[in-house]
């Protein structure tokens, strides 16, 4: 399964690593969650009463489009949700296509972490550029490797029990058959990271910095690319970072 219509225009592609770090920090009646990767920086605070979500606040610290911060308003649909709701229930409540994908995913991880107690959880995702047609994907949770996969395009090439499975549409279905609990959550975190990692094939955002987006070939896929918002969107200059050799800078938001 190859990646369609995605030319390699980044001259450094093949030598680097996409990295994403997510940290979930419980507090008294709160869950602070932060995400940073090559293309994004988000923070969200979920306030709850031990049973339901009372308030959602956050910051869009680094985004590829000027309109992305406005998605915070759409996240308010999570207010009132039971903290024991699963990821599917929360996603349906919020409507993913009208939200920022990455911010919503972060909120869902934060809410799902509330019932677990007071432990901090940190995910570290690494996806190497393809070399000889294969990339290595890994996700660590609190320093311990949970999954290490190999991919060619948007399909898994290994380990053998998973070879041939898609990393694109249909991923959640087969992943739920293979994993459960924390292993399933880590698998979803890794798949989301791998999807964003494909942006390393570009030298920068797929457009002209500080120019209007105007349209998007994939249509209504998230908040900023919805028909009523995309007309207002501007590509942000210098929104991309390369953490290949500096994973320690993740969540520093510099």
PDB file of C-alpha atoms in Angstrom:
ATOM      1  CA  UNK A   1       0.000   0.000   0.000  1.00  0.00           C
ATOM      2  CA  UNK A   2       1.746   3.152  -1.191  1.00  0.00           C
ATOM      3  CA  UNK A   3       1.194   6.775  -0.266  1.00  0.00           C
ATOM      4  CA  UNK A   4      -0.605   8.426  -3.212  1.00  0.00           C
ATOM      5  CA  UNK A   5       0.230  11.887  -4.535  1.00  0.00           C
ATOM      6  CA  UNK A   6       2.847  12.636  -1.902  1.00  0.00           C
ATOM      7  CA  UNK A   7       6.077  13.702  -3.643  1.00  0.00           C
ATOM      8  CA  UNK A   8       9.300  13.803  -1.646  1.00  0.00           C
ATOM      9  CA  UNK A   9      10.398  17.447  -1.764  1.00  0.00           C
ATOM     10  CA  UNK A  10      12.405  17.490   1.475  1.00  0.00           C
ATOM     11  CA  UNK A  11      16.056  17.009   0.490  1.00  0.00           C
ATOM     12  CA  UNK A  12      16.799  15.644   3.978  1.00  0.00           C
ATOM     13  CA  UNK A  13      14.100  12.974   3.833  1.00  0.00           C
ATOM     14  CA  UNK A  14      15.697   9.584   4.375  1.00  0.00           C
ATOM     15  CA  UNK A  15      18.060  10.787   7.106  1.00  0.00           C
ATOM     16  CA  UNK A  16      15.696  11.913   9.856  1.00  0.00           C
ATOM     17  CA  UNK A  17      13.162  10.873  12.469  1.00  0.00           C
ATOM     18  CA  UNK A  18       9.684  12.208  13.160  1.00  0.00           C
ATOM     19  CA  UNK A  19       9.103  12.493  16.921  1.00  0.00           C
ATOM     20  CA  UNK A  20       5.997  13.105  19.024  1.00  0.00           C
ATOM     21  CA  UNK A  21       5.758  13.363  22.821  1.00  0.00           C
ATOM     22  CA  UNK A  22       2.518  13.315  24.807  1.00  0.00           C
ATOM     23  CA  UNK A  23       2.406  13.839  28.574  1.00  0.00           C
ATOM     24  CA  UNK A  24      -0.650  13.353  30.808  1.00  0.00           C
ATOM     25  CA  UNK A  25      -0.386  14.910  34.282  1.00  0.00           C
ATOM     26  CA  UNK A  26      -3.194  14.366  36.837  1.00  0.00           C
ATOM     27  CA  UNK A  27      -4.057  17.028  39.417  1.00  0.00           C
ATOM     28  CA  UNK A  28      -6.801  17.675  41.950  1.00  0.00           C
ATOM     29  CA  UNK A  29      -9.886  17.667  39.742  1.00  0.00           C
ATOM     30  CA  UNK A  30      -7.788  18.277  36.624  1.00  0.00           C
ATOM     31  CA  UNK A  31      -5.896  16.478  33.891  1.00  0.00           C
ATOM     32  CA  UNK A  32      -3.210  18.459  32.079  1.00  0.00           C
ATOM     33  CA  UNK A  33      -2.182  17.062  28.712  1.00  0.00           C
ATOM     34  CA  UNK A  34       0.512  18.309  26.326  1.00  0.00           C
ATOM     35  CA  UNK A  35       1.548  17.229  22.833  1.00  0.00           C
ATOM     36  CA  UNK A  36       4.433  18.319  20.668  1.00  0.00           C
ATOM     37  CA  UNK A  37       5.795  16.916  17.419  1.00  0.00           C
ATOM     38  CA  UNK A  38       7.492  18.176  14.281  1.00  0.00           C
ATOM     39  CA  UNK A  39       4.357  19.994  13.134  1.00  0.00           C
ATOM     40  CA  UNK A  40       2.270  20.795  16.225  1.00  0.00           C
ATOM     41  CA  UNK A  41       2.250  21.972  19.817  1.00  0.00           C
ATOM     42  CA  UNK A  42      -0.941  21.701  21.903  1.00  0.00           C
ATOM     43  CA  UNK A  43      -1.923  21.883  25.558  1.00  0.00           C
ATOM     44  CA  UNK A  44      -5.289  21.109  27.157  1.00  0.00           C
ATOM     45  CA  UNK A  45      -6.596  21.093  30.725  1.00  0.00           C
ATOM     46  CA  UNK A  46      -9.624  18.951  31.513  1.00  0.00           C
ATOM     47  CA  UNK A  47     -11.461  19.922  34.700  1.00  0.00           C
ATOM     48  CA  UNK A  48     -13.782  17.341  36.243  1.00  0.00           C
ATOM     49  CA  UNK A  49     -15.714  16.545  39.420  1.00  0.00           C
ATOM     50  CA  UNK A  50     -14.749  12.879  39.540  1.00  0.00           C
ATOM     51  CA  UNK A  51     -17.710  11.921  37.394  1.00  0.00           C
ATOM     52  CA  UNK A  52     -18.172  14.404  34.542  1.00  0.00           C
ATOM     53  CA  UNK A  53     -16.161  16.909  32.543  1.00  0.00           C
ATOM     54  CA  UNK A  54     -16.807  20.420  33.849  1.00  0.00           C
ATOM     55  CA  UNK A  55     -14.491  22.579  31.740  1.00  0.00           C
ATOM     56  CA  UNK A  56     -12.058  22.329  28.814  1.00  0.00           C
ATOM     57  CA  UNK A  57      -9.332  24.944  28.344  1.00  0.00           C
ATOM     58  CA  UNK A  58      -6.238  24.863  26.190  1.00  0.00           C
ATOM     59  CA  UNK A  59      -3.555  26.508  24.086  1.00  0.00           C
ATOM     60  CA  UNK A  60      -2.589  25.969  20.466  1.00  0.00           C
ATOM     61  CA  UNK A  61       1.118  26.683  20.858  1.00  0.00           C
ATOM     62  CA  UNK A  62       2.344  25.820  17.341  1.00  0.00           C
ATOM     63  CA  UNK A  63       0.103  25.026  14.386  1.00  0.00           C
ATOM     64  CA  UNK A  64       0.484  24.894  10.604  1.00  0.00           C
ATOM     65  CA  UNK A  65      -2.604  27.065   9.963  1.00  0.00           C
ATOM     66  CA  UNK A  66      -3.722  30.345  11.517  1.00  0.00           C
ATOM     67  CA  UNK A  67      -7.233  29.026  12.130  1.00  0.00           C
ATOM     68  CA  UNK A  68      -6.294  25.980  14.240  1.00  0.00           C
ATOM     69  CA  UNK A  69      -6.602  27.781  17.644  1.00  0.00           C
ATOM     70  CA  UNK A  70     -10.290  28.392  16.935  1.00  0.00           C
ATOM     71  CA  UNK A  71     -10.948  24.664  17.307  1.00  0.00           C
ATOM     72  CA  UNK A  72     -10.927  25.107  21.083  1.00  0.00           C
ATOM     73  CA  UNK A  73     -14.564  26.184  20.838  1.00  0.00           C
ATOM     74  CA  UNK A  74     -15.502  22.838  19.270  1.00  0.00           C
ATOM     75  CA  UNK A  75     -13.824  20.948  22.126  1.00  0.00           C
ATOM     76  CA  UNK A  76     -16.459  22.357  24.469  1.00  0.00           C
ATOM     77  CA  UNK A  77     -18.759  19.579  23.227  1.00  0.00           C
ATOM     78  CA  UNK A  78     -16.858  17.326  25.637  1.00  0.00           C
ATOM     79  CA  UNK A  79     -18.174  19.270  28.647  1.00  0.00           C
ATOM     80  CA  UNK A  80     -20.691  17.108  30.468  1.00  0.00           C
ATOM     81  CA  UNK A  81     -19.234  13.811  29.249  1.00  0.00           C
ATOM     82  CA  UNK A  82     -18.779  10.985  31.746  1.00  0.00           C
ATOM     83  CA  UNK A  83     -15.082  10.518  32.558  1.00  0.00           C
ATOM     84  CA  UNK A  84     -15.565   6.773  32.014  1.00  0.00           C
ATOM     85  CA  UNK A  85     -16.652   7.254  28.385  1.00  0.00           C
ATOM     86  CA  UNK A  86     -14.484   5.322  25.966  1.00  0.00           C
ATOM     87  CA  UNK A  87     -12.624   6.876  23.036  1.00  0.00           C
ATOM     88  CA  UNK A  88     -15.360   6.010  20.537  1.00  0.00           C
ATOM     89  CA  UNK A  89     -18.089   7.631  22.656  1.00  0.00           C
ATOM     90  CA  UNK A  90     -16.033  10.789  23.173  1.00  0.00           C
ATOM     91  CA  UNK A  91     -15.143  11.017  19.488  1.00  0.00           C
ATOM     92  CA  UNK A  92     -18.785  10.760  18.442  1.00  0.00           C
ATOM     93  CA  UNK A  93     -19.782  13.408  20.966  1.00  0.00           C
ATOM     94  CA  UNK A  94     -17.196  15.859  19.660  1.00  0.00           C
ATOM     95  CA  UNK A  95     -17.538  15.108  15.903  1.00  0.00           C
ATOM     96  CA  UNK A  96     -13.929  14.666  14.662  1.00  0.00           C
ATOM     97  CA  UNK A  97     -14.411  16.295  11.249  1.00  0.00           C
ATOM     98  CA  UNK A  98     -15.391  19.583  12.894  1.00  0.00           C
ATOM     99  CA  UNK A  99     -12.512  19.479  15.400  1.00  0.00           C
ATOM    100  CA  UNK A 100      -8.739  19.734  15.276  1.00  0.00           C
ATOM    101  CA  UNK A 101      -7.734  16.067  15.005  1.00  0.00           C
ATOM    102  CA  UNK A 102      -4.652  16.385  17.184  1.00  0.00           C
ATOM    103  CA  UNK A 103      -6.265  18.505  19.898  1.00  0.00           C
ATOM    104  CA  UNK A 104      -9.277  16.188  20.089  1.00  0.00           C
ATOM    105  CA  UNK A 105      -7.061  13.094  20.267  1.00  0.00           C
ATOM    106  CA  UNK A 106      -5.165  14.744  23.121  1.00  0.00           C
ATOM    107  CA  UNK A 107      -8.417  15.503  24.965  1.00  0.00           C
ATOM    108  CA  UNK A 108      -9.587  11.914  24.610  1.00  0.00           C
ATOM    109  CA  UNK A 109      -6.285  10.583  25.950  1.00  0.00           C
ATOM    110  CA  UNK A 110      -6.544  13.004  28.876  1.00  0.00           C
ATOM    111  CA  UNK A 111     -10.120  12.021  29.733  1.00  0.00           C
ATOM    112  CA  UNK A 112      -9.372   8.304  29.442  1.00  0.00           C
ATOM    113  CA  UNK A 113      -6.454   8.776  31.843  1.00  0.00           C
ATOM    114  CA  UNK A 114      -8.590  10.347  34.608  1.00  0.00           C
ATOM    115  CA  UNK A 115      -9.968   7.078  36.051  1.00  0.00           C
ATOM    116  CA  UNK A 116      -6.492   5.521  36.205  1.00  0.00           C
ATOM    117  CA  UNK A 117      -5.436   7.628  39.183  1.00  0.00           C
ATOM    118  CA  UNK A 118      -2.518   9.905  39.961  1.00  0.00           C
ATOM    119  CA  UNK A 119       0.299   8.513  37.787  1.00  0.00           C
ATOM    120  CA  UNK A 120       1.879  10.659  35.081  1.00  0.00           C
ATOM    121  CA  UNK A 121       1.876   8.966  31.670  1.00  0.00           C
ATOM    122  CA  UNK A 122       4.223   9.902  28.839  1.00  0.00           C
ATOM    123  CA  UNK A 123       4.175   8.544  25.295  1.00  0.00           C
ATOM    124  CA  UNK A 124       7.150   8.936  22.977  1.00  0.00           C
ATOM    125  CA  UNK A 125       6.638   8.162  19.292  1.00  0.00           C
ATOM    126  CA  UNK A 126       9.474   7.842  16.767  1.00  0.00           C
ATOM    127  CA  UNK A 127       9.075   7.172  13.046  1.00  0.00           C
ATOM    128  CA  UNK A 128      12.196   6.966  10.918  1.00  0.00           C
ATOM    129  CA  UNK A 129      12.167   8.204   7.338  1.00  0.00           C
ATOM    130  CA  UNK A 130      11.837   5.377   4.840  1.00  0.00           C
ATOM    131  CA  UNK A 131      15.152   3.786   3.970  1.00  0.00           C
ATOM    132  CA  UNK A 132      15.135   1.174   1.221  1.00  0.00           C
ATOM    133  CA  UNK A 133      11.354   1.454   1.294  1.00  0.00           C
ATOM    134  CA  UNK A 134      10.946   0.669   5.001  1.00  0.00           C
ATOM    135  CA  UNK A 135      10.491   2.845   8.087  1.00  0.00           C
ATOM    136  CA  UNK A 136      10.645   1.868  11.762  1.00  0.00           C
ATOM    137  CA  UNK A 137       7.800   2.947  14.055  1.00  0.00           C
ATOM    138  CA  UNK A 138       8.029   2.786  17.845  1.00  0.00           C
ATOM    139  CA  UNK A 139       6.071   4.012  20.837  1.00  0.00           C
ATOM    140  CA  UNK A 140       7.337   4.073  24.410  1.00  0.00           C
ATOM    141  CA  UNK A 141       5.181   4.585  27.490  1.00  0.00           C
ATOM    142  CA  UNK A 142       7.074   6.010  30.467  1.00  0.00           C
ATOM    143  CA  UNK A 143      10.339   4.862  28.900  1.00  0.00           C
ATOM    144  CA  UNK A 144       9.255   1.290  28.114  1.00  0.00           C
ATOM    145  CA  UNK A 145       8.725   0.184  24.515  1.00  0.00           C
ATOM    146  CA  UNK A 146       5.137  -0.930  23.842  1.00  0.00           C
ATOM    147  CA  UNK A 147       5.189  -1.421  20.054  1.00  0.00           C
ATOM    148  CA  UNK A 148       7.942  -1.546  17.465  1.00  0.00           C
ATOM    149  CA  UNK A 149       6.678  -1.962  13.917  1.00  0.00           C
ATOM    150  CA  UNK A 150       8.063  -1.736  10.399  1.00  0.00           C
ATOM    151  CA  UNK A 151       6.122  -0.123   7.575  1.00  0.00           C
ATOM    152  CA  UNK A 152       6.295   0.301   3.835  1.00  0.00           C
ATOM    153  CA  UNK A 153       4.100   3.145   2.688  1.00  0.00           C
ATOM    154  CA  UNK A 154       0.867   2.944   4.658  1.00  0.00           C
ATOM    155  CA  UNK A 155       0.954  -0.781   5.394  1.00  0.00           C
ATOM    156  CA  UNK A 156       2.839  -2.751   8.011  1.00  0.00           C
ATOM    157  CA  UNK A 157       5.756  -4.894   6.840  1.00  0.00           C
ATOM    158  CA  UNK A 158       6.443  -6.437  10.256  1.00  0.00           C
ATOM    159  CA  UNK A 159       6.537  -7.968  12.763  1.00  0.00           C
ATOM    160  CA  UNK A 160       5.151 -10.972  10.938  1.00  0.00           C
ATOM    161  CA  UNK A 161       1.800 -11.357  12.754  1.00  0.00           C
ATOM    162  CA  UNK A 162       0.884  -7.785  11.733  1.00  0.00           C
ATOM    163  CA  UNK A 163       2.398  -7.687   8.236  1.00  0.00           C
ATOM    164  CA  UNK A 164      -0.011  -6.474   5.585  1.00  0.00           C
ATOM    165  CA  UNK A 165      -2.324  -4.599   7.948  1.00  0.00           C
ATOM    166  CA  UNK A 166      -3.164  -1.031   6.945  1.00  0.00           C
ATOM    167  CA  UNK A 167      -1.931   2.023   8.838  1.00  0.00           C
ATOM    168  CA  UNK A 168      -4.600   4.200   7.228  1.00  0.00           C
ATOM    169  CA  UNK A 169      -8.375   3.727   6.885  1.00  0.00           C
ATOM    170  CA  UNK A 170      -9.380   0.527   8.670  1.00  0.00           C
ATOM    171  CA  UNK A 171      -6.563   0.651  11.215  1.00  0.00           C
ATOM    172  CA  UNK A 172      -8.803   1.015  14.279  1.00  0.00           C
ATOM    173  CA  UNK A 173     -10.868  -2.008  13.306  1.00  0.00           C
ATOM    174  CA  UNK A 174      -8.032  -4.513  13.089  1.00  0.00           C
ATOM    175  CA  UNK A 175      -6.117  -2.923  15.984  1.00  0.00           C
ATOM    176  CA  UNK A 176      -9.079  -3.538  18.304  1.00  0.00           C
ATOM    177  CA  UNK A 177      -9.005  -7.197  17.268  1.00  0.00           C
ATOM    178  CA  UNK A 178      -5.296  -7.493  18.087  1.00  0.00           C
ATOM    179  CA  UNK A 179      -4.891  -5.277  21.171  1.00  0.00           C
ATOM    180  CA  UNK A 180      -6.808  -4.115  24.221  1.00  0.00           C
ATOM    181  CA  UNK A 181      -6.342  -1.773  27.181  1.00  0.00           C
ATOM    182  CA  UNK A 182      -3.075   0.139  27.345  1.00  0.00           C
ATOM    183  CA  UNK A 183      -1.614  -1.739  24.358  1.00  0.00           C
ATOM    184  CA  UNK A 184      -4.522  -0.595  22.174  1.00  0.00           C
ATOM    185  CA  UNK A 185      -4.178   3.002  23.325  1.00  0.00           C
ATOM    186  CA  UNK A 186      -0.442   2.936  22.544  1.00  0.00           C
ATOM    187  CA  UNK A 187      -1.151   1.441  19.112  1.00  0.00           C
ATOM    188  CA  UNK A 188      -3.567   4.261  18.309  1.00  0.00           C
ATOM    189  CA  UNK A 189      -1.022   6.838  19.509  1.00  0.00           C
ATOM    190  CA  UNK A 190       1.606   5.293  17.227  1.00  0.00           C
ATOM    191  CA  UNK A 191      -0.693   5.173  14.201  1.00  0.00           C
ATOM    192  CA  UNK A 192      -1.648   8.846  14.624  1.00  0.00           C
ATOM    193  CA  UNK A 193       2.022   9.750  14.855  1.00  0.00           C
ATOM    194  CA  UNK A 194       2.922   7.768  11.760  1.00  0.00           C
ATOM    195  CA  UNK A 195       0.279   9.602   9.759  1.00  0.00           C
ATOM    196  CA  UNK A 196       1.744  13.008  10.682  1.00  0.00           C
ATOM    197  CA  UNK A 197       5.261  11.655  10.069  1.00  0.00           C
ATOM    198  CA  UNK A 198       4.507  11.544   6.338  1.00  0.00           C
ATOM    199  CA  UNK A 199       4.715  15.358   6.366  1.00  0.00           C
ATOM    200  CA  UNK A 200       8.493  14.969   6.639  1.00  0.00           C
ATOM    201  CA  UNK A 201       8.435  14.170   2.946  1.00  0.00           C
ATOM    202  CA  UNK A 202       7.785  17.866   2.359  1.00  0.00           C
ATOM    203  CA  UNK A 203      10.362  20.599   2.854  1.00  0.00           C
ATOM    204  CA  UNK A 204       7.725  22.594   4.785  1.00  0.00           C
ATOM    205  CA  UNK A 205       3.946  22.939   4.872  1.00  0.00           C
ATOM    206  CA  UNK A 206       2.353  21.995   1.508  1.00  0.00           C
ATOM    207  CA  UNK A 207       1.644  25.580   0.560  1.00  0.00           C
ATOM    208  CA  UNK A 208       3.156  29.036   0.617  1.00  0.00           C
ATOM    209  CA  UNK A 209       3.819  30.405   4.101  1.00  0.00           C
ATOM    210  CA  UNK A 210       1.679  33.405   5.066  1.00  0.00           C
ATOM    211  CA  UNK A 211      -0.592  32.825   2.057  1.00  0.00           C
ATOM    212  CA  UNK A 212      -4.287  31.778   2.139  1.00  0.00           C
ATOM    213  CA  UNK A 213      -5.102  28.082   1.992  1.00  0.00           C
ATOM    214  CA  UNK A 214      -8.362  28.673   0.068  1.00  0.00           C
ATOM    215  CA  UNK A 215      -9.127  24.983  -0.489  1.00  0.00           C
ATOM    216  CA  UNK A 216      -8.010  21.469   0.361  1.00  0.00           C
ATOM    217  CA  UNK A 217      -8.099  18.503  -1.990  1.00  0.00           C
ATOM    218  CA  UNK A 218      -9.175  16.115   0.792  1.00  0.00           C
ATOM    219  CA  UNK A 219     -12.222  18.191   1.689  1.00  0.00           C
ATOM    220  CA  UNK A 220     -13.809  18.440   5.118  1.00  0.00           C
ATOM    221  CA  UNK A 221     -11.301  16.468   7.225  1.00  0.00           C
ATOM    222  CA  UNK A 222     -10.950  18.678  10.308  1.00  0.00           C
ATOM    223  CA  UNK A 223     -11.801  22.102  11.767  1.00  0.00           C
ATOM    224  CA  UNK A 224      -9.394  24.204   9.701  1.00  0.00           C
ATOM    225  CA  UNK A 225     -10.267  22.416   6.455  1.00  0.00           C
ATOM    226  CA  UNK A 226     -14.038  22.628   6.942  1.00  0.00           C
ATOM    227  CA  UNK A 227     -15.719  24.681   4.186  1.00  0.00           C
ATOM    228  CA  UNK A 228     -16.644  27.618   6.427  1.00  0.00           C
ATOM    229  CA  UNK A 229     -13.176  27.885   8.026  1.00  0.00           C
ATOM    230  CA  UNK A 230     -10.688  27.032   5.269  1.00  0.00           C
ATOM    231  CA  UNK A 231     -11.415  30.289   3.448  1.00  0.00           C
ATOM    232  CA  UNK A 232     -10.007  32.170   6.453  1.00  0.00           C
ATOM    233  CA  UNK A 233      -6.926  29.956   6.913  1.00  0.00           C
ATOM    234  CA  UNK A 234      -3.368  31.182   6.373  1.00  0.00           C
ATOM    235  CA  UNK A 235      -0.309  28.935   6.213  1.00  0.00           C
ATOM    236  CA  UNK A 236       1.994  29.793   9.104  1.00  0.00           C
ATOM    237  CA  UNK A 237       5.657  30.310   8.351  1.00  0.00           C
ATOM    238  CA  UNK A 238       8.302  28.371  10.299  1.00  0.00           C
ATOM    239  CA  UNK A 239       5.781  26.064  11.959  1.00  0.00           C
ATOM    240  CA  UNK A 240       7.896  22.947  11.423  1.00  0.00           C
ATOM    241  CA  UNK A 241      10.591  21.654  13.780  1.00  0.00           C
ATOM    242  CA  UNK A 242      13.055  18.773  13.341  1.00  0.00           C
ATOM    243  CA  UNK A 243      13.577  16.795  16.548  1.00  0.00           C
ATOM    244  CA  UNK A 244      15.660  14.037  14.935  1.00  0.00           C
ATOM    245  CA  UNK A 245      18.678  14.679  17.158  1.00  0.00           C
ATOM    246  CA  UNK A 246      16.978  16.655  19.949  1.00  0.00           C
ATOM    247  CA  UNK A 247      14.136  14.644  21.516  1.00  0.00           C
ATOM    248  CA  UNK A 248      14.906  16.345  24.824  1.00  0.00           C
ATOM    249  CA  UNK A 249      13.384  19.572  23.422  1.00  0.00           C
ATOM    250  CA  UNK A 250       9.937  18.034  23.009  1.00  0.00           C
ATOM    251  CA  UNK A 251       7.316  19.734  25.230  1.00  0.00           C
ATOM    252  CA  UNK A 252       9.665  22.691  25.707  1.00  0.00           C
ATOM    253  CA  UNK A 253       7.660  24.490  22.978  1.00  0.00           C
ATOM    254  CA  UNK A 254      10.631  26.532  21.804  1.00  0.00           C
TER     255      UNK A 254
END
